[in-house]
Amino acid sequence: QVQLVESGGGLVQAGGSLRLSCQASGRTFGSFGMGWFRQAPGKEREFVAAISRNGGSTYYADSVKGRFTISRDNAKNTVYLQMNGLKPEDTAVYYCAAAYPGNYYLEYTYTYWGQGTQVTVSS
């Protein structure tokens, strides 16, 4: 069992930055690929970014490529999402998720999910 707790969300003006963190419980953090998804009001949850177990590979949605950076610290059981150049359309609840190796772009690959953290970008 893995528990995930996100933090770092908030209200920011367009063009600003936020860094989300996701703290994982348990000793098997390094066994999981980690991903970030988001869900805006009235929309389906969508893939944002993912990182492989050792951090050697990263994956991004086209909408965030070049603006967001995913990273992880396995010693701290934590995955991060650095978000720069935020836009109003980035407003959503952001979820952290853990997956056994697979297609990290797909929601059903992920076994464990956090509760989410709200990110609001004002224009």
CSV table of C-alpha atoms in Angstrom, one decimal, residues 1-83:
chain,number,residue,atom,x,y,z
A,1,GLN,CA,0.0,0.0,0.0
A,2,VAL,CA,1.2,3.5,-0.9
A,3,GLN,CA,-0.2,6.7,0.4
A,4,LEU,CA,0.3,9.9,-1.6
A,5,VAL,CA,-0.1,13.4,-0.3
A,6,GLU,CA,0.2,16.4,-2.6
A,7,SER,CA,1.1,19.9,-1.5
A,8,GLY,CA,2.1,23.3,-3.1
A,9,GLY,CA,-1.1,24.3,-4.8
A,10,GLY,CA,-2.5,27.7,-4.6
A,11,LEU,CA,-3.5,30.9,-6.4
A,12,VAL,CA,-1.1,32.5,-8.8
A,13,GLN,CA,-1.2,35.1,-11.6
A,14,ALA,CA,-0.7,34.2,-15.2
A,15,GLY,CA,2.9,33.9,-16.0
A,16,GLY,CA,3.8,32.9,-12.5
A,17,SER,CA,5.2,29.7,-11.1
A,18,LEU,CA,4.3,27.0,-8.5
A,19,ARG,CA,6.0,23.8,-7.4
A,20,LEU,CA,3.9,20.9,-6.5
A,21,SER,CA,5.2,18.1,-4.2
A,22,CYS,CA,3.9,14.6,-3.6
A,23,GLN,CA,5.1,12.8,-0.6
A,24,ALA,CA,4.8,9.0,-0.7
A,25,SER,CA,4.6,6.7,2.3
A,26,GLY,CA,6.2,3.3,2.4
A,27,ARG,CA,9.6,1.9,1.5
A,28,THR,CA,8.9,1.0,-2.1
A,29,PHE,CA,8.7,4.4,-3.7
A,30,GLY,CA,11.5,3.6,-6.1
A,31,SER,CA,9.5,0.7,-7.5
A,32,PHE,CA,6.9,3.0,-9.0
A,33,GLY,CA,6.8,5.3,-11.9
A,34,MET,CA,5.1,8.5,-10.8
A,35,GLY,CA,2.7,10.8,-12.7
A,36,TRP,CA,0.8,14.0,-12.4
A,37,PHE,CA,-2.7,14.4,-13.7
A,38,ARG,CA,-5.1,17.2,-13.6
A,39,GLN,CA,-8.9,17.8,-13.7
A,40,ALA,CA,-10.5,21.1,-14.5
A,41,PRO,CA,-14.1,21.8,-13.7
A,42,GLY,CA,-16.4,20.0,-16.1
A,43,LYS,CA,-13.6,18.2,-17.8
A,44,GLU,CA,-12.1,14.7,-17.7
A,45,ARG,CA,-8.9,14.1,-15.8
A,46,GLU,CA,-5.9,14.4,-18.1
A,47,PHE,CA,-2.3,13.4,-18.1
A,48,VAL,CA,0.3,16.1,-17.3
A,49,ALA,CA,3.7,14.5,-16.8
A,50,ALA,CA,5.3,11.3,-15.6
A,51,ILE,CA,8.8,10.1,-14.6
A,52,SER,CA,10.3,6.6,-14.6
A,53,ARG,CA,11.3,4.8,-11.4
A,54,ASN,CA,14.9,6.0,-11.5
A,55,GLY,CA,14.1,9.4,-13.0
A,56,GLY,CA,15.9,8.6,-16.2
A,57,SER,CA,12.9,9.1,-18.4
A,58,THR,CA,10.3,11.8,-18.3
A,59,TYR,CA,7.0,12.3,-20.3
A,60,TYR,CA,4.9,15.3,-20.8
A,61,ALA,CA,1.6,16.3,-22.3
A,62,ASP,CA,2.1,18.6,-25.3
A,63,SER,CA,0.1,21.4,-23.5
A,64,VAL,CA,2.8,21.6,-20.7
A,65,LYS,CA,6.0,20.7,-22.6
A,66,GLY,CA,8.6,23.4,-22.1
A,67,ARG,CA,6.8,24.9,-19.1
A,68,PHE,CA,6.5,22.1,-16.6
A,69,THR,CA,9.3,19.9,-15.2
A,70,ILE,CA,8.8,16.7,-13.3
A,71,SER,CA,11.5,15.3,-11.0
A,72,ARG,CA,11.8,12.9,-8.1
A,73,ASP,CA,14.0,12.4,-5.1
A,74,ASN,CA,13.8,8.7,-4.1
A,75,ALA,CA,15.7,9.3,-0.9
A,76,LYS,CA,12.9,11.6,0.2
A,77,ASN,CA,10.0,9.6,-1.3
A,78,THR,CA,8.9,12.7,-3.1
A,79,VAL,CA,8.0,13.7,-6.7
A,80,TYR,CA,7.8,17.3,-7.8
A,81,LEU,CA,6.2,19.2,-10.6
A,82,GLN,CA,7.7,22.6,-11.3
A,83,MET,CA,5.2,24.7,-13.2
